[in-house]
Coordinates of C-alpha atoms in Angstrom, one line a residue:
Chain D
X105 CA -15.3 -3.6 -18.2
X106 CA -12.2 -3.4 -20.4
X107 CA -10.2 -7.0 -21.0
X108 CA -7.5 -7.5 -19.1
X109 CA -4.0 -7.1 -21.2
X110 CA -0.5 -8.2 -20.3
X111 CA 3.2 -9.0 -21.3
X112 CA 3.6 -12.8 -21.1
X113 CA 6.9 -14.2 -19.8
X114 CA 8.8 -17.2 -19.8
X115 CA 7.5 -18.8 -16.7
X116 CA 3.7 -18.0 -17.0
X117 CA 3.3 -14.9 -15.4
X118 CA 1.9 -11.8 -16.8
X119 CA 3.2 -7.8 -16.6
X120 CA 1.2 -4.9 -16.6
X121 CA 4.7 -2.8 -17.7
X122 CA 7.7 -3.6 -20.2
X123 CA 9.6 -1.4 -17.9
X124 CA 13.4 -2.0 -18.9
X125 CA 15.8 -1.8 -15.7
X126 CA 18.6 -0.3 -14.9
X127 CA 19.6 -1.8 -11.7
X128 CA 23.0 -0.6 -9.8
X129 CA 24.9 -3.0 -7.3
X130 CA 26.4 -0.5 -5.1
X131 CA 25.4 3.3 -4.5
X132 CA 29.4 3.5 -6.2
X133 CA 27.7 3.0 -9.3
X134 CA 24.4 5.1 -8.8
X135 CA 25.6 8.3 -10.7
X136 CA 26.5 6.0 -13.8
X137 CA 23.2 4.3 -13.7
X138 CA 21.4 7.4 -13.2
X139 CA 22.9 9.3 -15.9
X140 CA 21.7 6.2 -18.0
X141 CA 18.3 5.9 -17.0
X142 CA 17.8 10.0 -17.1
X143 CA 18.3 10.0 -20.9
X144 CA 15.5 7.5 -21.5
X145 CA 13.1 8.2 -18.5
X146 CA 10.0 8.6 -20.4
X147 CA 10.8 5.6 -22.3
X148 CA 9.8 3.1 -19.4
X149 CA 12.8 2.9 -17.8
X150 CA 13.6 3.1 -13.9
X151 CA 16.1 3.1 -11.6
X152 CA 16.6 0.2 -8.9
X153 CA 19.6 0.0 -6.6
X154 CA 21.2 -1.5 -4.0
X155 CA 23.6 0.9 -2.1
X156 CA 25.0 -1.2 0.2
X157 CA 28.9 -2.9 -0.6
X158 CA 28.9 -5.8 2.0
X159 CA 27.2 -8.8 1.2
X160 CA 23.4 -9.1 2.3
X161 CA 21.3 -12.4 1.4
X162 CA 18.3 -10.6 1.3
X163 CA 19.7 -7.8 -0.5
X164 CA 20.3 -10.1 -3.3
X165 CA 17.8 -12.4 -3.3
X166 CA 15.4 -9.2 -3.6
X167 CA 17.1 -8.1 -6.6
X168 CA 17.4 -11.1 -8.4
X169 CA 13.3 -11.2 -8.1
X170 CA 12.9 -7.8 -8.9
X171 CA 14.8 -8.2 -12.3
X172 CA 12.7 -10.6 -12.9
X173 CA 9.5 -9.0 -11.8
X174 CA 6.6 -9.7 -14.5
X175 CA 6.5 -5.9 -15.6
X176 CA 10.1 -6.1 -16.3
X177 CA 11.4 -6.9 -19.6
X178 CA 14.8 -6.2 -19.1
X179 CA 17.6 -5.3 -17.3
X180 CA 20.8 -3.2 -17.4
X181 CA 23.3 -4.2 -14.4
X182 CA 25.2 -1.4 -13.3
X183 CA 28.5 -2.2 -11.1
X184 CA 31.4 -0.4 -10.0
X185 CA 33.2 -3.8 -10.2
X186 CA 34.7 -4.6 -6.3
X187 CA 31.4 -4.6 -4.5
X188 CA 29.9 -8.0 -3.2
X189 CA 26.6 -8.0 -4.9
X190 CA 25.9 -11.4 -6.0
X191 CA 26.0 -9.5 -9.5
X192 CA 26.7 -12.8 -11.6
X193 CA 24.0 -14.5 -9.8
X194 CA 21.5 -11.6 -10.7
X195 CA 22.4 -11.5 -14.2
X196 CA 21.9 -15.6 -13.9
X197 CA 18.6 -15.4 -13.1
X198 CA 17.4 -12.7 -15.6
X199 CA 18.9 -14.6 -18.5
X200 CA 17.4 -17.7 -17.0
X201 CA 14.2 -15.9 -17.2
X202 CA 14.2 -15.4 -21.0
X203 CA 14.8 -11.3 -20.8
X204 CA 17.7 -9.3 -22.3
X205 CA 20.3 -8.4 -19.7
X206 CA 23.7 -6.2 -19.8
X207 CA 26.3 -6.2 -16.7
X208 CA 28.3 -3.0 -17.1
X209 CA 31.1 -2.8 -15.0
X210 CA 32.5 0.2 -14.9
X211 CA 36.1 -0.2 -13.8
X212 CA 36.2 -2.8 -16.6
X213 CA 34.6 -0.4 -19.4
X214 CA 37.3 2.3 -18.4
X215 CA 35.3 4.6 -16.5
X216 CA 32.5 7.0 -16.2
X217 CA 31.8 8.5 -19.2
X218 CA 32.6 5.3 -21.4
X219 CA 30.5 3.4 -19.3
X220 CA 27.6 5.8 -19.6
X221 CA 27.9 5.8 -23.4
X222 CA 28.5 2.1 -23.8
X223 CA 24.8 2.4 -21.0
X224 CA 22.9 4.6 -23.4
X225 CA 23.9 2.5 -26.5
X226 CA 22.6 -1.0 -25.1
X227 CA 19.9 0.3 -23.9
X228 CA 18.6 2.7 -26.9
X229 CA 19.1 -1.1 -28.4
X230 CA 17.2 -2.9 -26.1
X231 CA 14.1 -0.2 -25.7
X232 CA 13.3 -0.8 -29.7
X233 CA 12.5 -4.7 -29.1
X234 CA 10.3 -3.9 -26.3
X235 CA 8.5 -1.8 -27.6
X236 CA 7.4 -4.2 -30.2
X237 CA 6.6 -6.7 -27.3
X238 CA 2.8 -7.3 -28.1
X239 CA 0.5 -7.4 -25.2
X240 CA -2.0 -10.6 -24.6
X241 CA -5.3 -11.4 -22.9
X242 CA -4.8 -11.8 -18.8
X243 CA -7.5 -13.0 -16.4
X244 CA -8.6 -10.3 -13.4
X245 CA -7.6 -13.7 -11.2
X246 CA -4.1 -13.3 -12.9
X247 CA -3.7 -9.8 -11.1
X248 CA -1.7 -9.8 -7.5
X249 CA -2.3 -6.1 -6.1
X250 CA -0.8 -4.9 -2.8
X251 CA -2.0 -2.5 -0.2
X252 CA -0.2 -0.1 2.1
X253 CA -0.9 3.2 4.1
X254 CA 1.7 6.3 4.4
X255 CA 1.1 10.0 5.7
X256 CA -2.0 8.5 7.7
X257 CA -4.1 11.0 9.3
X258 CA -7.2 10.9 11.3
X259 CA -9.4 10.5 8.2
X260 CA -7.1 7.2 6.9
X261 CA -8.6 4.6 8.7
X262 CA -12.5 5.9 8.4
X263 CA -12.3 6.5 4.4
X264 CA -9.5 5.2 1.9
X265 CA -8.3 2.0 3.9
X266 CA -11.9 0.5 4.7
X267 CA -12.9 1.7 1.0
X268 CA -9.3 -0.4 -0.4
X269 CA -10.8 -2.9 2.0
X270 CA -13.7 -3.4 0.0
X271 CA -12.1 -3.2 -3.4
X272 CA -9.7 -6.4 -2.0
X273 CA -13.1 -8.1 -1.5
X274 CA -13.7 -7.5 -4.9
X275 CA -10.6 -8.6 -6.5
X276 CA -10.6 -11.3 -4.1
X277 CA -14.1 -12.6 -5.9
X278 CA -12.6 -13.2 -8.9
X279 CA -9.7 -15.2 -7.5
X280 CA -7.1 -12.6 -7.8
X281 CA -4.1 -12.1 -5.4
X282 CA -3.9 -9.4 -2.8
X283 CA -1.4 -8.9 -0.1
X284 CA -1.4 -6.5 2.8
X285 CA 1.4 -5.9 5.6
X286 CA 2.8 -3.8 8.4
X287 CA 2.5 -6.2 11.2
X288 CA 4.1 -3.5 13.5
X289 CA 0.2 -1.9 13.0
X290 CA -1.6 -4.7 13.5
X291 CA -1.1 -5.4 17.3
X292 CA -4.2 -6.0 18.7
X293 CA -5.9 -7.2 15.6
X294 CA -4.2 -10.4 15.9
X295 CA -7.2 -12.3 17.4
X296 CA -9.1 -11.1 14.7
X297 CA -6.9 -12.1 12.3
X298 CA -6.2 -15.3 13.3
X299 CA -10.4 -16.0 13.1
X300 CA -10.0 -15.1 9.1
X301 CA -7.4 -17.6 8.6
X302 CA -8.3 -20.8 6.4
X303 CA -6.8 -23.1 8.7
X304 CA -6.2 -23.1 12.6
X305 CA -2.9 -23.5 12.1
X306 CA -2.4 -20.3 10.3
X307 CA -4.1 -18.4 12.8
X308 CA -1.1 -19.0 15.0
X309 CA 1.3 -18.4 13.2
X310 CA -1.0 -15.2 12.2
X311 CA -0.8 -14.5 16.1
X312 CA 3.3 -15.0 16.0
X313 CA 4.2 -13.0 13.5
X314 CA 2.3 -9.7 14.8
X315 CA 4.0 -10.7 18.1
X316 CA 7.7 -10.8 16.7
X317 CA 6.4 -7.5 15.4
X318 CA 6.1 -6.2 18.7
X319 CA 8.7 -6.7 20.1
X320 CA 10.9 -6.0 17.2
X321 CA 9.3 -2.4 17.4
X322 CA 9.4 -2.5 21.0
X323 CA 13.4 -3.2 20.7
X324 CA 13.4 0.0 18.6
X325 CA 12.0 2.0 21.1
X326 CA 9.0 2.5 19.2
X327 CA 5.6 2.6 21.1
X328 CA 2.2 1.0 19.6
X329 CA -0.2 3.6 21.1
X330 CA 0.8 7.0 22.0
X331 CA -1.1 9.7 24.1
X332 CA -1.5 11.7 20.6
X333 CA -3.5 8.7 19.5
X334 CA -5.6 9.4 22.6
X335 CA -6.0 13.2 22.0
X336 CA -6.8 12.3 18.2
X337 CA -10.5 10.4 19.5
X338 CA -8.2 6.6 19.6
X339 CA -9.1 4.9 22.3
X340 CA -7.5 1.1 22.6
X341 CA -4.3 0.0 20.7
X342 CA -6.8 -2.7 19.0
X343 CA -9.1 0.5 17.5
X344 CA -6.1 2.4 16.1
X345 CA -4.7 -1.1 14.7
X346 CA -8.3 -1.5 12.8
X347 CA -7.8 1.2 10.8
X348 CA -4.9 0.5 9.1
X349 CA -6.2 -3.1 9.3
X350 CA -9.5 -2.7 7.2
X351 CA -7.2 -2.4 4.5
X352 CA -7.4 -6.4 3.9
X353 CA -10.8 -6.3 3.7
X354 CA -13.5 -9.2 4.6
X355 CA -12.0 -12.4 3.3
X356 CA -9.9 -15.2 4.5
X357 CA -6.7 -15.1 5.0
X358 CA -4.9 -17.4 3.0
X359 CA -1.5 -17.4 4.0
X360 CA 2.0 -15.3 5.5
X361 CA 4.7 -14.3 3.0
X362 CA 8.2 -13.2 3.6
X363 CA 9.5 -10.1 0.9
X364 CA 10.1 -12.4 -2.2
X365 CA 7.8 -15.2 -1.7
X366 CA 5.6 -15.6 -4.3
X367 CA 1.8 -16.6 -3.5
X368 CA 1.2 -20.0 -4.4
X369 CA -2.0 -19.4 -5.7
X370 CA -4.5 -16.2 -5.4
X371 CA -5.7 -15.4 -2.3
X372 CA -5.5 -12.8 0.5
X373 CA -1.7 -13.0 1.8
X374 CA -0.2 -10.7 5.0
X375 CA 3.4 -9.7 4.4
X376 CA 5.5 -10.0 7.2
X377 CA 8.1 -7.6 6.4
X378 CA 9.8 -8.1 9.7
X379 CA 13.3 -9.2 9.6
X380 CA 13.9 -12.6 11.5
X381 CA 15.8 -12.9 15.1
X382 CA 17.1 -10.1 17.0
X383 CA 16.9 -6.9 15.5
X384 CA 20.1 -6.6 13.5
X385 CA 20.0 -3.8 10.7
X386 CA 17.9 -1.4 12.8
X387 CA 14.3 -0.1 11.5
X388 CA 12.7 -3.0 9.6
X389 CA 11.9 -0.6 6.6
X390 CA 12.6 3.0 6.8
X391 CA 9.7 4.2 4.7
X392 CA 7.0 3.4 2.6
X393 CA 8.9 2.9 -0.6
X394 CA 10.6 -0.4 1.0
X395 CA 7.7 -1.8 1.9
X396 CA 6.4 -0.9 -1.7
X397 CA 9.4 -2.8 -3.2
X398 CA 8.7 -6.0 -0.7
X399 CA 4.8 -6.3 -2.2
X400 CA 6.6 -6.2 -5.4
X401 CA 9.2 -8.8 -4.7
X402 CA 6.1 -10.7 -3.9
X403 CA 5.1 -10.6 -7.2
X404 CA 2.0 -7.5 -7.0
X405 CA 1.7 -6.1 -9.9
X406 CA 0.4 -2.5 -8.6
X407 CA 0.2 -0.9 -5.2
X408 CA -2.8 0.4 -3.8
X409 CA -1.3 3.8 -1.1
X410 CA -3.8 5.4 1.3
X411 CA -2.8 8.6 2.3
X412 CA -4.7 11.5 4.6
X413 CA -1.7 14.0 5.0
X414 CA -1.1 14.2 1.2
X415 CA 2.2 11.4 0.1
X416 CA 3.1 12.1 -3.7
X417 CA 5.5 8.9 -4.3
X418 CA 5.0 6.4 -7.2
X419 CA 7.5 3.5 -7.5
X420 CA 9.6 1.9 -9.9
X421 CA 8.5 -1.3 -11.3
X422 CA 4.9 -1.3 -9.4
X423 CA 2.4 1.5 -10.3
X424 CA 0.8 3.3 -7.4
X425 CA -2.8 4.4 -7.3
X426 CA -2.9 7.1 -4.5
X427 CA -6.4 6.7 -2.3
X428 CA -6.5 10.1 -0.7
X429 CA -8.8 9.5 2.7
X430 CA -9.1 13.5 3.6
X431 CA -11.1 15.7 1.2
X432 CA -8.9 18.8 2.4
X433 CA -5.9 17.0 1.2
X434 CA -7.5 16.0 -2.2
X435 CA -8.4 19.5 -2.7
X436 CA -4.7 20.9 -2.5
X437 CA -3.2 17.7 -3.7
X438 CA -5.3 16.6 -6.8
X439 CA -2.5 16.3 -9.1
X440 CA -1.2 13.4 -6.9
X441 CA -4.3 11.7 -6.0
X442 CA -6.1 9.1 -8.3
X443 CA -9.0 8.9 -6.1
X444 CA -10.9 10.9 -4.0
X445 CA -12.6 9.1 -0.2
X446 CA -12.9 12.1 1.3
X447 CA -16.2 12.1 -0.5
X448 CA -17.1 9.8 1.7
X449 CA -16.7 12.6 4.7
X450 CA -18.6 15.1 2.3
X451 CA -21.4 12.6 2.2
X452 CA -20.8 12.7 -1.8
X453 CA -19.9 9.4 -1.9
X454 CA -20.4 5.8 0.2
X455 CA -17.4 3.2 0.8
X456 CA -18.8 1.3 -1.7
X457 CA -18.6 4.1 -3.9
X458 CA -14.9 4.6 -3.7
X459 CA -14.4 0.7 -3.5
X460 CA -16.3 0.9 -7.1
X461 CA -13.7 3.8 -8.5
X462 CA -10.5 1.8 -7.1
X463 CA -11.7 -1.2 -8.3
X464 CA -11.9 0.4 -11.8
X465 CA -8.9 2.1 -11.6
X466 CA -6.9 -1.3 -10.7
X467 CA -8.3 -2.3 -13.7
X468 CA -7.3 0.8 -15.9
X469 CA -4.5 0.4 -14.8
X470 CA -3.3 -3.1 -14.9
X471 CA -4.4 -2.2 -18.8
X472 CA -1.9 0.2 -19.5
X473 CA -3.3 3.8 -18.4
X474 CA -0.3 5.8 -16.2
X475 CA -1.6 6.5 -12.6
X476 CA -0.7 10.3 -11.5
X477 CA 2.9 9.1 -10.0
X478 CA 3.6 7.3 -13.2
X479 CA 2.4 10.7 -15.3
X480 CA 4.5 12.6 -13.1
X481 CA 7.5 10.4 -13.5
X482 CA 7.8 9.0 -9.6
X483 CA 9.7 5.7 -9.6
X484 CA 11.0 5.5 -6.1
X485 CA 13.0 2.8 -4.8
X486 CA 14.6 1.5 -1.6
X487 CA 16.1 -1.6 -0.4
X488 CA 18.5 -1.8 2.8
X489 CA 19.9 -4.6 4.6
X490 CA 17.6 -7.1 6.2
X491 CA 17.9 -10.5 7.5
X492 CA 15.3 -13.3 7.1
X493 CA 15.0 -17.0 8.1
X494 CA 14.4 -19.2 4.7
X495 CA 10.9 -19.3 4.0
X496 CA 11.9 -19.6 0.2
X497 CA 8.8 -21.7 -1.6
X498 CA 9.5 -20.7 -5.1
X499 CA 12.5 -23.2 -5.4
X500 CA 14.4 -21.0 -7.0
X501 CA 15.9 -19.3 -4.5
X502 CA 15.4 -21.9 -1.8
X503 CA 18.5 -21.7 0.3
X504 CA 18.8 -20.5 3.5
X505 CA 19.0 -16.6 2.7
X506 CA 20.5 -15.8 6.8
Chain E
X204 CA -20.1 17.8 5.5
X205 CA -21.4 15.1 7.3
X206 CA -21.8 15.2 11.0
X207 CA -20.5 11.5 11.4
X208 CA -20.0 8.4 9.6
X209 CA -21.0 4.5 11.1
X210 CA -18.2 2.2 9.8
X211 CA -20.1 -1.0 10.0
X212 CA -24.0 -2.0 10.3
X213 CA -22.9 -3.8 13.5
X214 CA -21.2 -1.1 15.7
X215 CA -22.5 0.4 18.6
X216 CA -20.8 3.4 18.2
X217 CA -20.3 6.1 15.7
X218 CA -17.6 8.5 14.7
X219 CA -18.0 11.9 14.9
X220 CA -16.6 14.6 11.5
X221 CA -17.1 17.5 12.9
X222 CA -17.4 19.2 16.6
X223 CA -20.6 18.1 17.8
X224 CA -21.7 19.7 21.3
X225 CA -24.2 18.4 23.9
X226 CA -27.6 18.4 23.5
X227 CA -27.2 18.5 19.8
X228 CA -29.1 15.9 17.7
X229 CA -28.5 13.9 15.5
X230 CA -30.3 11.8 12.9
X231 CA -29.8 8.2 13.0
X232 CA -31.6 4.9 11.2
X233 CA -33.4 4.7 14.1
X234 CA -34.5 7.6 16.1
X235 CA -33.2 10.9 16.1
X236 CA -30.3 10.6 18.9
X237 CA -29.7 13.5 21.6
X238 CA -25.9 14.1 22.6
X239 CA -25.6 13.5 26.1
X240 CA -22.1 15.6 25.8
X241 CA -20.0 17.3 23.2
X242 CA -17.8 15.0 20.7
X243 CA -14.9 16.5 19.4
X244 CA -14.2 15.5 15.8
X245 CA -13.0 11.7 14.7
X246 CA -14.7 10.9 18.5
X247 CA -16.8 8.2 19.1
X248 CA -20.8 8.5 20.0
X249 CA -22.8 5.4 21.6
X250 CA -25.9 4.9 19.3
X251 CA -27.3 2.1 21.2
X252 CA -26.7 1.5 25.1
X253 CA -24.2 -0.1 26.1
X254 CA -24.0 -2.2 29.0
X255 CA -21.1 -2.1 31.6
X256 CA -18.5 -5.1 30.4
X257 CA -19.9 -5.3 27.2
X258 CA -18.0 -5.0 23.7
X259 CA -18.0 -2.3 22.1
X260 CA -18.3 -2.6 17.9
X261 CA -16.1 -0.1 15.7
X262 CA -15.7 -1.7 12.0
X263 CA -17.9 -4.5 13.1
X264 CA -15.6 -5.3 15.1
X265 CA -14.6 -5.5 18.8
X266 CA -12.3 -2.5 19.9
X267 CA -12.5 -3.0 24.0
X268 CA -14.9 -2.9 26.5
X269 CA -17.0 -0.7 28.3
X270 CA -16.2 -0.2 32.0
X271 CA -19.3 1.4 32.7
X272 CA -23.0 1.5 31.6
X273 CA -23.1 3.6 28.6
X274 CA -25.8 5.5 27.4
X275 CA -26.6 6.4 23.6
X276 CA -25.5 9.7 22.9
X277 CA -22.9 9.6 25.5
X278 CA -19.0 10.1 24.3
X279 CA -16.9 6.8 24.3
X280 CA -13.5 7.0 25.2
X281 CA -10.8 6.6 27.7
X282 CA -13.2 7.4 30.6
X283 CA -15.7 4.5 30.2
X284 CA -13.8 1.7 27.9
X285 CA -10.9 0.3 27.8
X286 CA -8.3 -2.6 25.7
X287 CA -9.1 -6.1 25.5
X288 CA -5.6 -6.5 24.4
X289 CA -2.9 -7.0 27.7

């Protein structure tokens, strides 16, 4: 197997990317920042926002983090100037971090068109020191990769989760980092779960998370087992929650994270991506690409995505390697998918097989090789407001973020 | 195609990929298994018997319990299991 490559920054960490940022601080300031980042899109830079103008702690705690993400070499700040993003604060913390960073405001700079030349110019600047940014060795145990299923179908939980499963339990042997989440599907599981933890202790608070889960759902009028679910061969809420459980794999369970706590060593971590106290902001996170984001702002440096019904996204600053679970859907989606389980339905291939292939292609690419979404230039992005209790461990952020 | 997949070495029941009807059999590790009625696809199948009140294994893991004796080769769903979870 190849060595292990990465970017080394100031505080230890390695990146996979030297993606440089451009990161707007209200959606006011989107078509500015866009028009920047559309000139120089295939020069590894992507587009991260915040649309919102009121003031959210979690909105910007999640973008000082994601600033300073390890595949992040820089960043761009792009503000309309009145907004209440802790803007000064972000650009704080990516100078803090040892990486280039620009605040552009544009009611200061005069406008949109200056402020999309003045854009261009820094970062045309910018993108020629990165790219001389050299690459060093990184350990497999230095990797943190993140798991998370969208556009499940029937075949999901039979093929592509319990084969990412296995592939955990690989990365977890050489004392890498992996992190799973979605404790709205993991009701029923939670006995389960709480037997995997390393110490009783975390197996309640294993057992109380999935609960605030369920109700938080159940205040959203959403419903954990369905009748469809019935008619689809589902039989018991536990069964349905398996399948997108697998996903974690065999191996302890070494501790909960909130979006933006880093893991404080490797390990097999559940994100609980469900905002704290009574449900405030509505939906916890209103697609996959939020959730995507949180693993990141937990420091993963990819994303492994199960898919049956065929998602194409990709994300900005974490790669994506698309597990397709339903041979159909391979076959009319294969420029999307990296890997193929269906097999495993043909009876071409055993989970072990497919664990095998995504195991290798974490590897490939944590080196440096695009995944499909990358080749096909997907960086989604989505952050909303949310509220969470501190849970802050990093220090660096460790107020109360209410 | 394969006719069905088993998840884990410990379950008790299998998943069926395709429309298997009654009567139909199936090969298995152990011996060739006669469906006691038809499994629509991504249904389950008892491979072993399955005693009324007993778990049964999906993922090797437990997924509810039977409230009836099952046989192998019969369909396991709503009808004869049901949630541990209250």
């Amino acid at each position: 197997m190849k060595t292990l490559t990465g970017y080394l920054r100031d505080d230890g960490r390695k990146g996979i990317r030297n993606y440089l940022l451009i990161a707007y601080t209200v959606e006011c300031a989107h078509h500015v920042a866009r028009e920047i980042a559309w000139s120089a899109r295939h020069q590894g830079v992507q587009l991260i926002g915040f649309g919102g103008c009121a003031p959210n702690a979690y909105a910007d705690r999640m973008m000082k983090i994601l600033c300073t993400h390890p595949n992040v070499g820089g960043v761009l700040l792009v503000s309309l100037g009145c907004e209440n993003m802790d803007k000064a604060g972000i650009a704080d913390a990516v100078r803090a971090s040892g990486r280039p960073v620009y605040t552009l405001e544009i009611q200061e700079q005069g406008g949109t068109e200056s402020s999309i030349r003045q854009g261009r110019r820094w970062i045309k600047e910018i993108l020629v020191s990165l790219k001389q940014a050299k690459r060093v060795p990184m350990a497999v145990h230095e990797l943190a990769v993140g798991t998370i299923c969208g556009g499940s179908d029937a075949t999901s939980g039979i093929t592509a989760n319990p084969a990412m499963g296995r592939a955990f339990d690989m990365l977890l042997a050489q004392q890498g980092t992996a992190i799973f989440e979605e404790t709205g599907e993991l009701v029923g599981c939670e006995q389960l779960m709480a037997q995997r933890a390393v110490t009783p202790a975390l197996g309640k608070e294993l057992i109380a998370v999935v609960e605030k889960a369920k109700h938080y759902y159940t205040a959203m009028g959403y419903a954990s087992f369905s009748a469809g679910n019935a008619d689809g061969g589902l039989t018991t809420i536990e069964e349905k929650s398996l399948g997108a459980y697998c996903k974690s794999g065999n191996m302890s369970i070494s501790g909960i994270l909130k979006p933006g706590d880093r893991p404080p060593k490797g390990g097999l971590y559940l994100l609980d991506i469900v905002p704290d106290g009574p449900p405030k902001f509505g939906w916890p996170n209103i697609n996959d690409n939020a959730e995507i984001a949180e693993l990141g702002a937990c420091g993963c440096h990819l994303v492994l995505f199960s898919t049956g019904r065929g998602s194409v996204v990709g994300a900005a600053i974490t790669p994506v390697i698309k597990v397709c679970a339903n041979p159909e859907t391979f076959s009319r989606m294969r420029g999307d998918m990296d890997i193929d389980a269906g097999q495993i339905l043909l009876g071409e291939a055993t989970i072990n097989d497919i664990a095998e292939q995504i195991y290798t292609k974490m590897l490939e690419t944590a080196v440096g090789e695009a995944t499909l979404s990358e080749q096909l230039g997907h960086q989604e992005f989505v952050l909303t407001y949310k509220q969470f209790y501190s849970s802050a461990k990093d220090g660096m952020f460790g107020k109360c973020i209410k | 195609m394969r006719q069905y997949i088993r998840l884990h070495d410990d379950d008790n029941v299998v998943v069926a990929l395709d429309n298997l009807q009654q009567h139909h059999i199936i090969e298995t590790d152990a011996e060739p298994l006669q469906l006691l009625d038809d499994v629509p696809p991504y249904f389950k199948v008892a491979i072993r018997d399955i005693a009324s009140g007993a778990p049964v294994i999906k993922y090797g893991m437990c997924i509810g319990t039977s409230t009836e004796t099952i046989a192998r080769g019969q369909l396991v769903h709503v009808h004869n299991m049901c949630s541990n979870y209250l």
